[in-house]
Amino acid sequence: MAIDEEATLGCGRRIDQVWANIENPPDVHESSCPDCTDARSRLGRLADATRELRAADLADADLVPRRAVKANIMQIARAEVRRGRRLPLLRGEDAANGALEISEQAIAGVARATADRIPGVHARRCVVTSADDQELATAQPAPEPASISINLRISVSAETQIPATVELLRTKIIDDVAEEIGLVTRKVDVLVEDVHDA
Amino acid sequence: MPPASPVPDTPVSVGSRLDPDTVVARAQDGDLDAFEQLVDLFQVKLFRLAYRMLNDRGEAEDTVQETMIIAWRRLPSLATPAAFNGWIYQIATRQCLSILRTRVRRNTDVADADTFVERSSPDDGPDRTAEKSAALHRLNAVLATLPDEQRACWVLKELHDLSYQEIANILQIPVSTVRGRIARARPLLAEGMSSWR
């Protein structure tokens, strides 16, 4: 099968044209062209072998990594877990003064769990920021719960009533964060970024 | 033997019912359960890719591990969850090509393949299974002789069903180059398989 750099047969047909028609009967040119006939027969055997190799690989129970590989991956991931920023639990306090702090990840976890309990809602990325004005906060005589803003992206199922669901989600997140962590949520921004099949 | 009980590897959780993009988005935020689901979804695919590129189980396993760890570290910077599939294939393919570049060329590769084909060839018997497996071994042996980047293009297209555009993104080369490489790989493979007949 003589081919040049452009993968073209002697008759001028490109190999990928011949390949594209390999599963069909030869067209008018192919059935009378010796170059194409030869190419079709060789490529046909390759097509069969390729199909077999793909099927054999998929069916081969030995062609998988040992369990230890996943165990190693998860062990390293766990050791390098990202907890995000740390936020004070009480207004105006900081870690330097021995104040209690909570990770962004933990707050996001509460917000996501709240979202997951609402039918049709899948919580995606979540960013939590402090909503306290530091100057004002330090002026407070007695410590108060710190306040935060939450930005949550979600995907909703096709039949979800978006405005009502988003409103419900906001209210529930504010309640759950107050109840489970004791923080005041000043703002919940919900972005519906996708619609998934129910 | 009693029927295998359908016990999943991981406990069924709320997370297992999530759509794939949501799983990626959560892993981006550092959610370990979501990341574990991604490992379950991709480790076998990536192993098959690495094994066909490297022909070595140990190196293929190392590639899977390294790829998933790099993914965990860089996930926060992935622009959109939908890009994950192409992105993880890109990391894995680069790992393979990098191993191949640094690997001391073992001249025995082709000789080994030869021996293997001979061993597994049918003795004129019309044994369909043996015939099939001989064809597969021939294809594998010829595949190993292709230049690394060309083999990557062929494996990603034919064994992993990626599009020319996706492969172009993975290898950071023009679509026309991917097309050309695969078009040239096919007659080379066909020719190589015939020469063993």
PDB file of N, CA and C in Angstrom, chain A residues 54-96:
ATOM      1  N   ARG A  54     -10.384  -3.206  21.336  1.00  0.00           N
ATOM      2  CA  ARG A  54     -11.167  -2.348  22.226  1.00  0.00           C
ATOM      3  C   ARG A  54     -12.074  -3.198  23.115  1.00  0.00           C
ATOM      4  N   ALA A  55     -12.750  -4.175  22.504  1.00  0.00           N
ATOM      5  CA  ALA A  55     -13.660  -5.035  23.270  1.00  0.00           C
ATOM      6  C   ALA A  55     -12.873  -5.870  24.283  1.00  0.00           C
ATOM      7  N   ALA A  56     -11.713  -6.376  23.862  1.00  0.00           N
ATOM      8  CA  ALA A  56     -10.916  -7.229  24.750  1.00  0.00           C
ATOM      9  C   ALA A  56     -10.413  -6.430  25.943  1.00  0.00           C
ATOM     10  N   ASP A  57      -9.971  -5.192  25.686  1.00  0.00           N
ATOM     11  CA  ASP A  57      -9.486  -4.331  26.782  1.00  0.00           C
ATOM     12  C   ASP A  57     -10.598  -4.052  27.784  1.00  0.00           C
ATOM     13  N   LEU A  58     -11.803  -3.761  27.244  1.00  0.00           N
ATOM     14  CA  LEU A  58     -12.931  -3.436  28.128  1.00  0.00           C
ATOM     15  C   LEU A  58     -13.338  -4.646  28.964  1.00  0.00           C
ATOM     16  N   ALA A  59     -13.207  -5.851  28.359  1.00  0.00           N
ATOM     17  CA  ALA A  59     -13.668  -7.058  29.053  1.00  0.00           C
ATOM     18  C   ALA A  59     -12.584  -7.651  29.954  1.00  0.00           C
ATOM     19  N   ASP A  60     -11.346  -7.192  29.792  1.00  0.00           N
ATOM     20  CA  ASP A  60     -10.216  -7.802  30.501  1.00  0.00           C
ATOM     21  C   ASP A  60     -10.196  -7.381  31.976  1.00  0.00           C
ATOM     22  N   ALA A  61     -10.569  -8.318  32.834  1.00  0.00           N
ATOM     23  CA  ALA A  61     -10.654  -8.006  34.274  1.00  0.00           C
ATOM     24  C   ALA A  61      -9.273  -7.752  34.877  1.00  0.00           C
ATOM     25  N   ASP A  62      -8.220  -8.165  34.157  1.00  0.00           N
ATOM     26  CA  ASP A  62      -6.864  -7.938  34.676  1.00  0.00           C
ATOM     27  C   ASP A  62      -6.319  -6.567  34.291  1.00  0.00           C
ATOM     28  N   LEU A  63      -6.995  -5.924  33.331  1.00  0.00           N
ATOM     29  CA  LEU A  63      -6.491  -4.640  32.844  1.00  0.00           C
ATOM     30  C   LEU A  63      -7.029  -3.501  33.711  1.00  0.00           C
ATOM     31  N   VAL A  64      -6.820  -3.629  34.998  1.00  0.00           N
ATOM     32  CA  VAL A  64      -7.234  -2.600  35.963  1.00  0.00           C
ATOM     33  C   VAL A  64      -6.101  -2.427  36.967  1.00  0.00           C
ATOM     34  N   PRO A  65      -6.006  -1.231  37.552  1.00  0.00           N
ATOM     35  CA  PRO A  65      -4.956  -1.052  38.568  1.00  0.00           C
ATOM     36  C   PRO A  65      -5.286  -1.845  39.834  1.00  0.00           C
ATOM     37  N   ARG A  66      -4.243  -2.247  40.562  1.00  0.00           N
ATOM     38  CA  ARG A  66      -4.479  -2.944  41.832  1.00  0.00           C
ATOM     39  C   ARG A  66      -5.185  -2.001  42.808  1.00  0.00           C
ATOM     40  N   ARG A  67      -5.866  -2.590  43.796  1.00  0.00           N
ATOM     41  CA  ARG A  67      -6.609  -1.782  44.773  1.00  0.00           C
ATOM     42  C   ARG A  67      -5.702  -0.792  45.505  1.00  0.00           C
ATOM     43  N   ALA A  68      -4.439  -1.183  45.666  1.00  0.00           N
ATOM     44  CA  ALA A  68      -3.503  -0.335  46.408  1.00  0.00           C
ATOM     45  C   ALA A  68      -3.361   1.041  45.749  1.00  0.00           C
ATOM     46  N   VAL A  69      -3.568   1.102  44.431  1.00  0.00           N
ATOM     47  CA  VAL A  69      -3.401   2.375  43.727  1.00  0.00           C
ATOM     48  C   VAL A  69      -4.426   3.397  44.218  1.00  0.00           C
ATOM     49  N   LYS A  70      -5.689   2.978  44.274  1.00  0.00           N
ATOM     50  CA  LYS A  70      -6.718   3.900  44.768  1.00  0.00           C
ATOM     51  C   LYS A  70      -6.453   4.250  46.239  1.00  0.00           C
ATOM     52  N   ALA A  71      -6.047   3.247  47.009  1.00  0.00           N
ATOM     53  CA  ALA A  71      -5.760   3.499  48.430  1.00  0.00           C
ATOM     54  C   ALA A  71      -4.671   4.568  48.570  1.00  0.00           C
ATOM     55  N   ASN A  72      -3.611   4.454  47.751  1.00  0.00           N
ATOM     56  CA  ASN A  72      -2.528   5.451  47.791  1.00  0.00           C
ATOM     57  C   ASN A  72      -3.032   6.835  47.419  1.00  0.00           C
ATOM     58  N   ILE A  73      -3.838   6.874  46.343  1.00  0.00           N
ATOM     59  CA  ILE A  73      -4.355   8.165  45.872  1.00  0.00           C
ATOM     60  C   ILE A  73      -5.162   8.836  46.982  1.00  0.00           C
ATOM     61  N   MET A  74      -6.057   8.069  47.601  1.00  0.00           N
ATOM     62  CA  MET A  74      -6.929   8.663  48.618  1.00  0.00           C
ATOM     63  C   MET A  74      -6.137   9.066  49.857  1.00  0.00           C
ATOM     64  N   GLN A  75      -5.103   8.285  50.172  1.00  0.00           N
ATOM     65  CA  GLN A  75      -4.285   8.614  51.339  1.00  0.00           C
ATOM     66  C   GLN A  75      -3.576   9.952  51.129  1.00  0.00           C
ATOM     67  N   ILE A  76      -3.029  10.134  49.942  1.00  0.00           N
ATOM     68  CA  ILE A  76      -2.335  11.395  49.647  1.00  0.00           C
ATOM     69  C   ILE A  76      -3.331  12.553  49.605  1.00  0.00           C
ATOM     70  N   ALA A  77      -4.486  12.321  48.972  1.00  0.00           N
ATOM     71  CA  ALA A  77      -5.500  13.386  48.888  1.00  0.00           C
ATOM     72  C   ALA A  77      -5.952  13.799  50.286  1.00  0.00           C
ATOM     73  N   ARG A  78      -6.143  12.804  51.155  1.00  0.00           N
ATOM     74  CA  ARG A  78      -6.587  13.091  52.517  1.00  0.00           C
ATOM     75  C   ARG A  78      -5.529  13.919  53.263  1.00  0.00           C
ATOM     76  N   ALA A  79      -4.273  13.563  53.037  1.00  0.00           N
ATOM     77  CA  ALA A  79      -3.190  14.280  53.711  1.00  0.00           C
ATOM     78  C   ALA A  79      -3.086  15.713  53.222  1.00  0.00           C
ATOM     79  N   GLU A  80      -3.536  15.941  51.980  1.00  0.00           N
ATOM     80  CA  GLU A  80      -3.416  17.281  51.404  1.00  0.00           C
ATOM     81  C   GLU A  80      -4.769  17.962  51.309  1.00  0.00           C
ATOM     82  N   VAL A  81      -5.702  17.536  52.159  1.00  0.00           N
ATOM     83  CA  VAL A  81      -7.060  18.047  52.035  1.00  0.00           C
ATOM     84  C   VAL A  81      -7.083  19.570  52.178  1.00  0.00           C
ATOM     85  N   ARG A  82      -7.908  20.194  51.337  1.00  0.00           N
ATOM     86  CA  ARG A  82      -7.993  21.663  51.367  1.00  0.00           C
ATOM     87  C   ARG A  82      -9.195  22.049  52.213  1.00  0.00           C
ATOM     88  N   ARG A  83      -8.951  22.799  53.240  1.00  0.00           N
ATOM     89  CA  ARG A  83     -10.080  23.214  54.070  1.00  0.00           C
ATOM     90  C   ARG A  83     -10.460  24.676  53.818  1.00  0.00           C
ATOM     91  N   GLY A  84      -9.749  25.306  52.925  1.00  0.00           N
ATOM     92  CA  GLY A  84     -10.092  26.685  52.600  1.00  0.00           C
ATOM     93  C   GLY A  84      -9.667  27.636  53.698  1.00  0.00           C
ATOM     94  N   ARG A  85     -10.174  28.848  53.588  1.00  0.00           N
ATOM     95  CA  ARG A  85      -9.866  29.868  54.591  1.00  0.00           C
ATOM     96  C   ARG A  85     -10.415  29.471  55.947  1.00  0.00           C
ATOM     97  N   ARG A  86      -9.855  30.041  56.998  1.00  0.00           N
ATOM     98  CA  ARG A  86     -10.430  29.855  58.326  1.00  0.00           C
ATOM     99  C   ARG A  86     -11.094  31.158  58.745  1.00  0.00           C
ATOM    100  N   LEU A  87     -12.301  31.041  59.286  1.00  0.00           N
ATOM    101  CA  LEU A  87     -13.076  32.223  59.662  1.00  0.00           C
ATOM    102  C   LEU A  87     -13.367  32.180  61.157  1.00  0.00           C
ATOM    103  N   PRO A  88     -13.369  33.355  61.806  1.00  0.00           N
ATOM    104  CA  PRO A  88     -13.641  33.380  63.247  1.00  0.00           C
ATOM    105  C   PRO A  88     -15.106  33.052  63.532  1.00  0.00           C
ATOM    106  N   LEU A  89     -15.344  32.392  64.652  1.00  0.00           N
ATOM    107  CA  LEU A  89     -16.722  32.089  65.038  1.00  0.00           C
ATOM    108  C   LEU A  89     -17.364  33.285  65.745  1.00  0.00           C
ATOM    109  N   LEU A  90     -16.503  34.099  66.379  1.00  0.00           N
ATOM    110  CA  LEU A  90     -17.030  35.265  67.081  1.00  0.00           C
ATOM    111  C   LEU A  90     -16.534  36.542  66.430  1.00  0.00           C
ATOM    112  N   ARG A  91     -17.371  37.517  66.419  1.00  0.00           N
ATOM    113  CA  ARG A  91     -17.102  38.782  65.767  1.00  0.00           C
ATOM    114  C   ARG A  91     -15.905  39.496  66.395  1.00  0.00           C
ATOM    115  N   GLY A  92     -15.011  39.960  65.536  1.00  0.00           N
ATOM    116  CA  GLY A  92     -13.922  40.786  66.023  1.00  0.00           C
ATOM    117  C   GLY A  92     -12.772  40.021  66.643  1.00  0.00           C
ATOM    118  N   GLU A  93     -12.897  38.712  66.776  1.00  0.00           N
ATOM    119  CA  GLU A  93     -11.794  37.963  67.375  1.00  0.00           C
ATOM    120  C   GLU A  93     -10.935  37.383  66.261  1.00  0.00           C
ATOM    121  N   ASP A  94      -9.681  37.098  66.591  1.00  0.00           N
ATOM    122  CA  ASP A  94      -8.866  36.396  65.621  1.00  0.00           C
ATOM    123  C   ASP A  94      -8.015  35.348  66.323  1.00  0.00           C
ATOM    124  N   ALA A  95      -7.436  34.505  65.511  1.00  0.00           N
ATOM    125  CA  ALA A  95      -6.726  33.342  66.042  1.00  0.00           C
ATOM    126  C   ALA A  95      -5.574  33.755  66.954  1.00  0.00           C
ATOM    127  N   ALA A  96      -4.988  34.943  66.691  1.00  0.00           N
ATOM    128  CA  ALA A  96      -3.855  35.408  67.494  1.00  0.00           C
ATOM    129  C   ALA A  96      -4.259  35.548  68.956  1.00  0.00           C
TER     130      ALA A  96
END
